[in-house]
Coordinates of C-alpha atoms and ligand atoms in Angstrom, one line a residue:
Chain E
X231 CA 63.7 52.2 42.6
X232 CA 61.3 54.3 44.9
X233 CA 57.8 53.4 44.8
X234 CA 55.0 55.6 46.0
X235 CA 51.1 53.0 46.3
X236 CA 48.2 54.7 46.2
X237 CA 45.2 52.8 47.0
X238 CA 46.0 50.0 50.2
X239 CA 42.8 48.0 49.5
X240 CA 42.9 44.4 48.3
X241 CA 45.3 44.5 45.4
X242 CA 47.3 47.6 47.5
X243 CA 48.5 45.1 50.2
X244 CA 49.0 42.4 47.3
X245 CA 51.5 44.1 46.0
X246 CA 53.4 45.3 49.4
X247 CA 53.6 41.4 50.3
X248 CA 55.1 40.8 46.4
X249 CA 57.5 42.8 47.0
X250 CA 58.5 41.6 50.1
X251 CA 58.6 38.5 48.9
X252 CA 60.6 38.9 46.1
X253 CA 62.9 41.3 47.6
X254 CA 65.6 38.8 47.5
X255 CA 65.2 37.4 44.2
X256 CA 65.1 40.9 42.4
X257 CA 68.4 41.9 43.9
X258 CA 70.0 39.3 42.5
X259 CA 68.4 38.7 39.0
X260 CA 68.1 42.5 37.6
X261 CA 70.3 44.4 40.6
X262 CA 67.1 46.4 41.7
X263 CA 66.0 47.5 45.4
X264 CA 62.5 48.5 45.8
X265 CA 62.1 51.2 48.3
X266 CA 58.0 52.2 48.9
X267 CA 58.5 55.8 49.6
X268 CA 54.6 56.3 50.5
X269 CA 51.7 54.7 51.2
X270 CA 48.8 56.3 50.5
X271 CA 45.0 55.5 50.9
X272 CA 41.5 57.3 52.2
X273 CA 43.0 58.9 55.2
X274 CA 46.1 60.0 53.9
X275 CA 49.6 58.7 53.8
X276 CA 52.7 57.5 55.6
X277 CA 55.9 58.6 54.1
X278 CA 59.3 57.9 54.4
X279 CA 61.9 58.6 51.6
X280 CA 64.1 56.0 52.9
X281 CA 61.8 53.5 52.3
X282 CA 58.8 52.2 54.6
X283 CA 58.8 49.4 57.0
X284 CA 56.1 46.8 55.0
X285 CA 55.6 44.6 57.6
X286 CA 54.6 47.8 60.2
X287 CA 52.5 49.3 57.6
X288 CA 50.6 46.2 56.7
X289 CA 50.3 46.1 60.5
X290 CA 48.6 49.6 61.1
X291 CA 46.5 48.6 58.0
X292 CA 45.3 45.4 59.6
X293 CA 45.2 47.3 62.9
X294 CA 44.0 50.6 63.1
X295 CA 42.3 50.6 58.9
X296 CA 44.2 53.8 58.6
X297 CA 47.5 53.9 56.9
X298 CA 47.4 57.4 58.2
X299 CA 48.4 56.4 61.8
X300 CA 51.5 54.8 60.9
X301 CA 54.0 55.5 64.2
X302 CA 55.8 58.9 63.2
X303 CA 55.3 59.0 59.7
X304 CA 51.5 59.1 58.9
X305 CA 50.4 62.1 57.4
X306 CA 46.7 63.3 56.4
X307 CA 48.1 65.4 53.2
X308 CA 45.7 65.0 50.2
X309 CA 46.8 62.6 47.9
X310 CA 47.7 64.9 45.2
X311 CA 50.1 66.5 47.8
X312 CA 51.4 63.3 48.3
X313 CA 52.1 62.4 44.4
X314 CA 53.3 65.5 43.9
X315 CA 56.1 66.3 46.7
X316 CA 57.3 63.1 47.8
X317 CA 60.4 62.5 45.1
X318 CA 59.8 59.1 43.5
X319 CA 60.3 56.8 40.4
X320 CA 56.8 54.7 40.0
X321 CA 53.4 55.7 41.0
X322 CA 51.0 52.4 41.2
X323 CA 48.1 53.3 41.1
X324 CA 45.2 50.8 42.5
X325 CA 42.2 53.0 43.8
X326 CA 39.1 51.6 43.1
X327 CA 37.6 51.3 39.5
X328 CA 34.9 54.5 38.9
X329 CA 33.4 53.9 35.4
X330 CA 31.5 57.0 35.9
X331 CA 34.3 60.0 35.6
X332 CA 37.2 58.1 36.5
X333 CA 38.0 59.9 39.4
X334 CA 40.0 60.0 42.0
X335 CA 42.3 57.7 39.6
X336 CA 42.5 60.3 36.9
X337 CA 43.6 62.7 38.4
X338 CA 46.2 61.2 40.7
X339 CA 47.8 59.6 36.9
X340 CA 48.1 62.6 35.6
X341 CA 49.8 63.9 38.5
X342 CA 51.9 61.5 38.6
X343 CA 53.3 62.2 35.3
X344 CA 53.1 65.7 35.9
X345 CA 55.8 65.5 38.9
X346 CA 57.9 63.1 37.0
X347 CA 56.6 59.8 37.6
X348 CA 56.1 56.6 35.6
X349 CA 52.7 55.2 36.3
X350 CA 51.5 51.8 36.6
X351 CA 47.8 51.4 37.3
X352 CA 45.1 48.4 37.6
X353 CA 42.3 50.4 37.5
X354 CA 40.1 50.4 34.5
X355 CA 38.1 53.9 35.1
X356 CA 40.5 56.2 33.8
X357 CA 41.8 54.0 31.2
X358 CA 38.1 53.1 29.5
X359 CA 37.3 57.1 29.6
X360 CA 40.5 58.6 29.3
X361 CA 43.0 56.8 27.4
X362 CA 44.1 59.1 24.8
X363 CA 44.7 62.0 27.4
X364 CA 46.2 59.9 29.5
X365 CA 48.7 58.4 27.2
X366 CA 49.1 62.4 25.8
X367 CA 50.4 63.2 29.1
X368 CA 52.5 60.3 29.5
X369 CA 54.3 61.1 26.1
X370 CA 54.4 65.3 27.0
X371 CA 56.3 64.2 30.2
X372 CA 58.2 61.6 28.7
X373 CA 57.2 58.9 31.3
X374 CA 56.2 55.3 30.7
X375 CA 52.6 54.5 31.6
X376 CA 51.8 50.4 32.3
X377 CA 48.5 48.8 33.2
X378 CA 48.9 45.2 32.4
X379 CA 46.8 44.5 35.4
X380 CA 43.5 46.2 34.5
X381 CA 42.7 43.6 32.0
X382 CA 42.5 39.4 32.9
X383 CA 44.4 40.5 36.3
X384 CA 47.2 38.3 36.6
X385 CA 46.3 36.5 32.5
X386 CA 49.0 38.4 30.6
X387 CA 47.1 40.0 27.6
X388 CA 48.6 44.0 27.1
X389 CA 52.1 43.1 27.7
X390 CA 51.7 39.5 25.9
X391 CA 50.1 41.8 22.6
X392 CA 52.5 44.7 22.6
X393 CA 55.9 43.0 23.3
X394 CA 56.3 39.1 22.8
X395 CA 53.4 39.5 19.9
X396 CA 55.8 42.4 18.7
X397 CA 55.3 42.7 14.8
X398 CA 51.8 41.0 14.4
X399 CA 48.6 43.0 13.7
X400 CA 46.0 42.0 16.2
X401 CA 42.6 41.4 14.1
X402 CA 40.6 40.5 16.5
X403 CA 40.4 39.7 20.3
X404 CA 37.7 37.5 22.1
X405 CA 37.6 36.4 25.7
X406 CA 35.9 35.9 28.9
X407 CA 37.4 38.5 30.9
X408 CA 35.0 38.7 34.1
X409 CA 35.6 35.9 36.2
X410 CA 32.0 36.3 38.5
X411 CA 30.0 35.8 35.6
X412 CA 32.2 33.2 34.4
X413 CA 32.0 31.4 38.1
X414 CA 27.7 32.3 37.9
X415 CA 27.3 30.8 34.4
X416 CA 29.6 27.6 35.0
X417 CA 27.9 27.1 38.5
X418 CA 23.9 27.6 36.7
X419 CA 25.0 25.0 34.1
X420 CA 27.0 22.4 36.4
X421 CA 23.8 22.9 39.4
X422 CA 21.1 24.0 36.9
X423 CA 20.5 26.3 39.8
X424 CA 18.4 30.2 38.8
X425 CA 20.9 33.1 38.6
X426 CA 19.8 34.9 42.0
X427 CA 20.5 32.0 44.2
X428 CA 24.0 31.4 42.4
X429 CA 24.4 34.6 42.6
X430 CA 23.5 35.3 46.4
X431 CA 26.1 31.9 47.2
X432 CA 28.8 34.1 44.8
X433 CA 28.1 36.6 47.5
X434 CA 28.4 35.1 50.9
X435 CA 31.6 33.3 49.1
X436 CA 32.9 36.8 48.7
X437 CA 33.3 35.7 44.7
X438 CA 31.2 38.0 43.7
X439 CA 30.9 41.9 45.1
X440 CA 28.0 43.1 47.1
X441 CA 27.5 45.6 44.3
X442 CA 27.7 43.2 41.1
X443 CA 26.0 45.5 38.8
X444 CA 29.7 46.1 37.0
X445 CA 30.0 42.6 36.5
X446 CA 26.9 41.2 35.8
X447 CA 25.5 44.1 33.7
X448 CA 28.8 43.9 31.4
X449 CA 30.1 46.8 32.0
X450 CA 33.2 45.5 33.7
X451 CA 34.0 43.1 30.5
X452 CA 33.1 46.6 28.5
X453 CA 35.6 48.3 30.4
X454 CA 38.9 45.9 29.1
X455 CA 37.3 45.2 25.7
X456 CA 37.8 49.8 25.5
X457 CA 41.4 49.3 27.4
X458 CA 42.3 46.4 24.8
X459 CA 41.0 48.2 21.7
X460 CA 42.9 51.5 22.6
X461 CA 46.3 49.9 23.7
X462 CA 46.8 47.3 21.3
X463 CA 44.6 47.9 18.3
X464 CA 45.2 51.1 17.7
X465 CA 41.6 52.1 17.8
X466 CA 40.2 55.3 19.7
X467 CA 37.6 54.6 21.5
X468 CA 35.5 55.0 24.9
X469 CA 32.9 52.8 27.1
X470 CA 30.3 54.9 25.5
X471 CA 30.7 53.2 21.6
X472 CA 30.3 49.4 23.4
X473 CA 27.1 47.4 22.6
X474 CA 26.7 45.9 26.0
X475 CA 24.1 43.0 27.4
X476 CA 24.6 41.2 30.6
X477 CA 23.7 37.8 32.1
X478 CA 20.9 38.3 34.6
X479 CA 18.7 36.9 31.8
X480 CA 20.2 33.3 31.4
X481 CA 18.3 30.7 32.9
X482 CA 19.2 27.0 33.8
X483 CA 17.0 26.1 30.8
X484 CA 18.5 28.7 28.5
X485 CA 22.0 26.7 29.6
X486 CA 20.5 23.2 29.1
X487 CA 19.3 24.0 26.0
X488 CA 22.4 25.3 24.7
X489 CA 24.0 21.8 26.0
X490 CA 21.8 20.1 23.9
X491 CA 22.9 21.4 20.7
X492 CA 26.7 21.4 21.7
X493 CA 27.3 24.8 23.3
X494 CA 27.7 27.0 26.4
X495 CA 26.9 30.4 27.3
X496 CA 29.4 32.5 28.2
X497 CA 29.5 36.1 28.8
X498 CA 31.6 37.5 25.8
X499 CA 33.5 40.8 25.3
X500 CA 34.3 40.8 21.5
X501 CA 36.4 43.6 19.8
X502 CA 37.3 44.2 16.1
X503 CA 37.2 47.0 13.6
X504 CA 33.5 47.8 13.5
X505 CA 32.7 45.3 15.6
X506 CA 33.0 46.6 19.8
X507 CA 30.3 43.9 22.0
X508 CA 29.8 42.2 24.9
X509 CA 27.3 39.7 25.5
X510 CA 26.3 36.6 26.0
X511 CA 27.4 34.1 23.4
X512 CA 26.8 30.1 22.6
X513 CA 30.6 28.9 22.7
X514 CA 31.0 25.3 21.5
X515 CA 31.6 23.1 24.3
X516 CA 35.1 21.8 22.9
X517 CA 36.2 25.7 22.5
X518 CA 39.3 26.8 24.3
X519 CA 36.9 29.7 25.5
X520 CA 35.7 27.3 27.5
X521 CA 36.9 27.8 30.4
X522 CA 35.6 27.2 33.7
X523 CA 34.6 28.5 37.3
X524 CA 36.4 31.9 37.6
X525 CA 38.9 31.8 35.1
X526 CA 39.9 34.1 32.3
X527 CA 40.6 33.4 28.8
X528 CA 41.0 35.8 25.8
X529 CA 41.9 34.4 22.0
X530 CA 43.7 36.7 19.7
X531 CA 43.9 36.6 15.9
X532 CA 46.9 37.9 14.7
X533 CA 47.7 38.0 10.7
X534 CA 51.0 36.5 11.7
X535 CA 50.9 34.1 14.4
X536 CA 47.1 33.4 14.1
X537 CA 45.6 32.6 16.8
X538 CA 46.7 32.7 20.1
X539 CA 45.2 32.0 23.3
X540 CA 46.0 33.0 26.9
X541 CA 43.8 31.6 30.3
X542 CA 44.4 32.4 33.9
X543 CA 43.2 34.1 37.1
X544 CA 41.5 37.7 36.5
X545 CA 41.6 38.5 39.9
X546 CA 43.0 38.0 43.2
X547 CA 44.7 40.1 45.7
X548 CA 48.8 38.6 45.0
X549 CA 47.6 37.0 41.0
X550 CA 46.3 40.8 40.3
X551 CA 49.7 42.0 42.0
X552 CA 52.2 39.5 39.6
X553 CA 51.2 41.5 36.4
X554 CA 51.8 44.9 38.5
X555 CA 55.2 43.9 39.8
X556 CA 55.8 42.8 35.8
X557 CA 55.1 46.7 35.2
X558 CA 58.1 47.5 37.7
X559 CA 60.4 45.4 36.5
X560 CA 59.8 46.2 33.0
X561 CA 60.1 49.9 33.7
X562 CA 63.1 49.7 35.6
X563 CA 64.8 47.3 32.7
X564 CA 63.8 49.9 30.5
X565 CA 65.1 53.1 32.4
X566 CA 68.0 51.6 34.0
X567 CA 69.6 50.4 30.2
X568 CA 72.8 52.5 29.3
Chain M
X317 CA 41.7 23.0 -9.1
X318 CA 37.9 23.8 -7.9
X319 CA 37.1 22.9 -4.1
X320 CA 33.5 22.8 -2.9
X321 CA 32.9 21.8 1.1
X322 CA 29.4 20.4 1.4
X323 CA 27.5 19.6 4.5
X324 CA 26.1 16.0 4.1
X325 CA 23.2 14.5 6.1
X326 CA 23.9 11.3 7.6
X327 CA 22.1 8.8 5.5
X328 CA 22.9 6.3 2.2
X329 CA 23.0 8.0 -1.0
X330 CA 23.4 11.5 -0.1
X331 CA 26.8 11.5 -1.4
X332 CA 25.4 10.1 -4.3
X333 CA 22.7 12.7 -4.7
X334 CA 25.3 15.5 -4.9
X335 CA 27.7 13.9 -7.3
X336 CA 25.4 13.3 -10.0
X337 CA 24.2 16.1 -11.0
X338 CA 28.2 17.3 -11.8
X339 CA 29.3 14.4 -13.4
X340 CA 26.0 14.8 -15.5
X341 CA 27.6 18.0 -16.6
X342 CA 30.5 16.4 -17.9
X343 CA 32.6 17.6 -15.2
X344 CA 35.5 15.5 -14.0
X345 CA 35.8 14.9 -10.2
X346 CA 39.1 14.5 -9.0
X347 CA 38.6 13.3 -5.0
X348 CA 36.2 13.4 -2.5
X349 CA 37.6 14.2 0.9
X350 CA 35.7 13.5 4.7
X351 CA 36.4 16.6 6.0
X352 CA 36.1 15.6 9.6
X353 CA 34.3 13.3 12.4
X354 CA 30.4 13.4 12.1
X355 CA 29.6 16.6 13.8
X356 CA 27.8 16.5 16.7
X357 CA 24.0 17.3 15.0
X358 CA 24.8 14.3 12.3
X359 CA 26.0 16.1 10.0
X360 CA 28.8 15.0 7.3
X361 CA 31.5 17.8 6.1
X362 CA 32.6 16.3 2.8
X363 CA 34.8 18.0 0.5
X364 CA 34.7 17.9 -3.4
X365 CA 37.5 18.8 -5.4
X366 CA 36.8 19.0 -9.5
X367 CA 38.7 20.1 -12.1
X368 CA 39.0 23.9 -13.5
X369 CA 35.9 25.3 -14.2
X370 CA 34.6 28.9 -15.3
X371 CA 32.6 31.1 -13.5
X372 CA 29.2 30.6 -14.9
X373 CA 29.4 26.8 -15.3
X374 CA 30.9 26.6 -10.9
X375 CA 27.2 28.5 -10.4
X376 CA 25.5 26.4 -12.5
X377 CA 26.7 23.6 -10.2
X378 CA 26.2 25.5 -6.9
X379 CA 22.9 26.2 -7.6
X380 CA 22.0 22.6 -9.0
X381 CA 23.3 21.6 -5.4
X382 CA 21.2 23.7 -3.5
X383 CA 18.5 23.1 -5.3
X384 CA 18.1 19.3 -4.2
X385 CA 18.4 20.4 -0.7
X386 CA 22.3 19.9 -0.6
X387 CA 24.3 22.9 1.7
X388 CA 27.3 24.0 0.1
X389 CA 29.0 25.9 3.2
X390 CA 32.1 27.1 0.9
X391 CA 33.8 27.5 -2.6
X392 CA 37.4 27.6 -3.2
X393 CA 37.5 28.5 0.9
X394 CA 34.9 31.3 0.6
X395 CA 32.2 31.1 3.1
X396 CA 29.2 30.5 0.9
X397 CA 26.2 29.2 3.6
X398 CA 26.7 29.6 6.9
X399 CA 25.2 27.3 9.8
X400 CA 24.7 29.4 12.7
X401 CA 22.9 28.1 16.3
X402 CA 20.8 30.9 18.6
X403 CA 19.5 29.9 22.1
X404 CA 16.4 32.3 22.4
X405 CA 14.9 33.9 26.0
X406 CA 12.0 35.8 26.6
X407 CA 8.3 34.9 26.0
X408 CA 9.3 33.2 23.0
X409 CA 5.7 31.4 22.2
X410 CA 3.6 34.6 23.4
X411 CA 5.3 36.6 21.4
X412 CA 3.9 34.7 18.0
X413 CA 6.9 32.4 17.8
X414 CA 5.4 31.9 14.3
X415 CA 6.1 35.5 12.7
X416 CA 9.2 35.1 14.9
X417 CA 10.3 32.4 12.4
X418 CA 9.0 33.7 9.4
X419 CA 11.1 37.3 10.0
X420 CA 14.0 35.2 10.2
X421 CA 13.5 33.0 7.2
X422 CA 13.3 36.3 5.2
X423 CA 17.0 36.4 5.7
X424 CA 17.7 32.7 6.6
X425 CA 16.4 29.7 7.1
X426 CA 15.6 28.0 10.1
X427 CA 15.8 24.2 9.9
X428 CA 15.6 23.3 13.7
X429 CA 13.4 24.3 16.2
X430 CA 13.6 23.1 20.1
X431 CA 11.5 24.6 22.6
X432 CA 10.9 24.3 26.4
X433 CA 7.4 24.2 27.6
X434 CA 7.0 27.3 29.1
X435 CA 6.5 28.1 32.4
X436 CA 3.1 30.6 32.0
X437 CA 4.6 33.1 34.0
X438 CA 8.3 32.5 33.5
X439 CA 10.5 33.0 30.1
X440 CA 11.1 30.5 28.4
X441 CA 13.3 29.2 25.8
X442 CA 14.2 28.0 22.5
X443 CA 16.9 26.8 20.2
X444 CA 17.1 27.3 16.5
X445 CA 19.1 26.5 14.0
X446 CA 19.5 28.6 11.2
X447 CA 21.4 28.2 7.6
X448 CA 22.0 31.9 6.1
X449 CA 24.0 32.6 2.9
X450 CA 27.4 34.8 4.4
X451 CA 25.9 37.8 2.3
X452 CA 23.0 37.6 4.2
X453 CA 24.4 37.5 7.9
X454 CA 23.9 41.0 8.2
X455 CA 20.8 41.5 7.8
X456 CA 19.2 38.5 9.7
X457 CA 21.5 40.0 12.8
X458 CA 19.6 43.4 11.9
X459 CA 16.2 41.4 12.0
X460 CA 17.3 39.7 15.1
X461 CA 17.7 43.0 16.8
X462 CA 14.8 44.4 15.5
X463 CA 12.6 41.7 16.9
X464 CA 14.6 41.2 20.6
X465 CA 13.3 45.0 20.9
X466 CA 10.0 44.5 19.8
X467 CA 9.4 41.5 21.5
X468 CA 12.0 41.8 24.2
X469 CA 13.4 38.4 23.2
X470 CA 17.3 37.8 24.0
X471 CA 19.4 35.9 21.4
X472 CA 22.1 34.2 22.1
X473 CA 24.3 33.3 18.7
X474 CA 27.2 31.3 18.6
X475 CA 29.0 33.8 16.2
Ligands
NAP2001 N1 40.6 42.9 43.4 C1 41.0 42.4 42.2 O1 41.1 41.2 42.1 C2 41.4 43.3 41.1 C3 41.9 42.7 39.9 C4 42.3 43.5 38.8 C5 42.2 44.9 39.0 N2 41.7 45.4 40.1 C6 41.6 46.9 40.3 O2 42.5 47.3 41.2 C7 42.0 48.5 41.9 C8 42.0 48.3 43.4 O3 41.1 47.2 43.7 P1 41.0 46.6 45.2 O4 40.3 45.3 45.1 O5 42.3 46.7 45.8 O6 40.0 47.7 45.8 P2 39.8 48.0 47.4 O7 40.1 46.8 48.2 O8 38.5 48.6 47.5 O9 40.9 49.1 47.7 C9 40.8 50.4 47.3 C10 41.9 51.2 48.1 O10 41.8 52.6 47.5 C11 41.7 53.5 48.6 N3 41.0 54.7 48.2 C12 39.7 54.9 48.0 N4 39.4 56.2 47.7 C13 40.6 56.8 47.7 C14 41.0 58.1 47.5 N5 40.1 59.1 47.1 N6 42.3 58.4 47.6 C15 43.2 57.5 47.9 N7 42.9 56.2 48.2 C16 41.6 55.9 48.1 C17 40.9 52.7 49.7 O11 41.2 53.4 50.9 P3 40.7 52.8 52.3 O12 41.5 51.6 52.6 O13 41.0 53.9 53.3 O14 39.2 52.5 52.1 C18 41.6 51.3 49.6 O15 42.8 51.3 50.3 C19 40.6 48.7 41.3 O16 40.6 49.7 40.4 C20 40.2 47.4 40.7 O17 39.3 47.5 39.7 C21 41.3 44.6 41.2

């Protein structure tokens, strides 16, 4: 299976050290030898259609910053060039998230499909803009398109809906699905500290981004409640239709208050027909939404099965990397058959 | 079989008060069920089951209930009277907390009311519980939204 990464950030290098460590163990449970035929990032690339050496180009990366000066086989192509010449399976895609136009992602997707490619990405841009062209291009060139990581990071959700929930209508999903507001809100209520100085610690931890806006302003929980709604309910519809309110507006008191009558806030991204919000919510304190620190949780209601609820890390350089190296596998289960 | 969930206070004889006035209609009671462990405001969840009744004469009895103060939160299973908690930010006592309250009663009814002395400067906060029939949720959202522009409070609801 050849690989070509786009994107050697955080989650990039995750997934280069997955598959170096499970090298071993995919060979002998499913037969299958990942070559990574390019990396690729804002310089350029480094290419090798017999497969790179991952432990030299995590080295240059670490190094030098550019993937670009990798010894003999760093290139400065565009990226496009890239996708497009170098012969390849799987395109894994893990640029960072633009919830403006969805670029550079967008584009680099649909040339991936364009040139043959299957495409697994963990980027929620093109996914909360674009879906339905995205999946339109997917079906035109026949190619399977995966993303399991762009929503909950490593908490299976997409995959968990789709395949093992196989058969059920999903009614309705609810969750916490941004784990810096989670970690803020949890951290106000245990410290009854004011949201700028928890949020200024989340910082200097390196929990929380220097630019939180995405997070804190809901837009990031927006983002997956879109990706959820297209992908497993069917629905059709973009960041733009999402009634969004952030936290920056909870206080300590606001938090004790809530205590008092049984509940905690939690920032909440809530999707069902007519009904597409995020906000902050009182969630009863014995609720399986309450989760706490940075974690993720999402509850489905299915007409079958009922409910059904998932928690787990929504972030993380190798948790965010497990759900993308599910993607592989899955694709190659599914192409390799007969 | 007929099954009405009631919300109970906490105190002798209110389970009293709501079966009289049905077997004063003649009206046989099969069980009374505890629904659940006291919830956490004091409240009791009982559930009455009675035998087959008609449409007009299971109003008859709803309405009897409610009138002596009784909250009947479902019938056969249906959602009748919801109980719903908001946690309120803003200048919520500058911002004439009492036409605040009397919007929201048009739709609902608030039953408790738990402020934070505020800060002069600062926002404050409040809690407030409210009991709203489930045909009404609607429009007390809509109300909510109206005043959380005009007064640019932020509710918080725990639905
Ligand atoms: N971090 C998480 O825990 C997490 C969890 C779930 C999903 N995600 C998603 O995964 C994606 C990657 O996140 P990350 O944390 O790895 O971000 P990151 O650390 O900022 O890495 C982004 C990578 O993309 C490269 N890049 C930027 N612009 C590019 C362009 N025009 N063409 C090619 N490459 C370009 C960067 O190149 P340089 O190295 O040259 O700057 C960098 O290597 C994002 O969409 C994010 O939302 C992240």
């Amino acid at each position: 299976m050849k690989v070509i990464l786009v994107g050697f950030g955080v989650i990039g290098r995750g997934v280069i050290k997955v598959i170096k460590k499970k090298r071993e163990y995919l060979k002998k449970k499913y037969g299958m030898d990942i070559k990574v035929v390019a990396i690729c990032d804002s310089s350029g690339a480094a290419i090798d259609e017999r497969g790179l050496d991952l432990d030299l180009a995590l080295e240059v990366k670490r190094k030098k910053g550019r993937i670009c000066e990798y010894p003999g086989k760093g290139v400065t192509l565009p990226v496009t060039e890239v996708i497009r010449s170098v012969e390849g399976d799987v395109l894994i895609e893990v640029t960072p998230t633009n919830l403006e136009d969805g670029e550079p992602a967008r584009t680099y997707i649909i040339e991936g499909f364009k040139s043959g490619k299957h495409v697994i990405t963990a980027n929620k841009g093109p996914l909360a803009l674009y879906f339905q062209e995205l999946m339109s291009y997917a079906k035109k060139y026949k190619r399977i398109f995966r993303y399991e990581a762009s929503v909950g990071g490593a908490m299976p959700i997409i995959n968990l809906a789709r395949e093992t929930l196989a058969g059920n209508e999903i009614i309705e999903i609810k969750g916490i699905l941004n784990g810096t507001t989670n970690y803020i809100l949890t951290k106000m209520e245990r410290e009854k500290l004011d949201f700028d100085t928890v949020l200024k610690e989340a910082q200097e931890l390196g929990i929380a981004e220097t630019n939180p806006y995405q997070d804190i302003s809901g837009l990031d929980t927006a983002a997956k409640i879109v990706i959820l709604a297209n992908s497993i309910m069917n629905m059709n519809v973009t960041i733009r239709d999402v009634k969004i309110e952030g936290i920056s507006r909870i206080t300590p008191e606001a938090l004790t208050m809530a205590n008092k009558g049984g509940y905690t806030i939690k920032l909440i991204g809530e999707v069902k027909r007519n009904k597409l919000e995020v906000g902050p919510k009182l969630i009863p304190l014995d609720d399986p939404l309450n989760v706490k620190g940075s974690l993720n949780v999402a509850k489905l209601y299915t007409d079958l099965a009922k409910e059904v609820i998932v928690v787990g890390r929504g972030a993380g350089s190798i948790e965010t990397s497990s759900a993308i190296l599910s993607d592989i596998i899955n694709i190659y289960l599914q192409t390799s058959r007969g | 079989m007929i099954l009405l969930d009631l919300e109970l206070k906490d105190s002798p004889g209110e389970l009293l008060k709501a079966l009289t006035p049905i077997s004063e209609m003649g009206i046989n009671i099969h069980s009374v069920i505890h629904l659940r462990e006291k919830k956490s405001d004091g409240k009791v969840p009982v559930r009455i089951v009675l035998e087959d009744l008609d449409e007009e004469t299971l109003e008859k009895i709803v309405e009897r209930l409610e009138e002596s103060g009784i909250v009947v939160t479902k019938v056969n299973n249906k959602v009748r009277k919801m109980d719903i908690d908001v946690v309120v930010i803003g200048h919520v006592v500058d911002t004439d907390i009492r036409d605040t309250i009397d919007r929201l009663n048009k739709y609902g009814l608030v039953v408790d009311l738990d402020l934070t002395m505020p800060h002069p400067f600062k926002e404050s906060s409040a809690r407030m519980r409210i009991i709203v029939d489930s045909k009404n949720l609607e429009d007390l959202c809509r109300e909510m939204e109206k005043l959380s522009k005009e007064k640019d409070l932020l509710f918080i609801k725990s639905f």
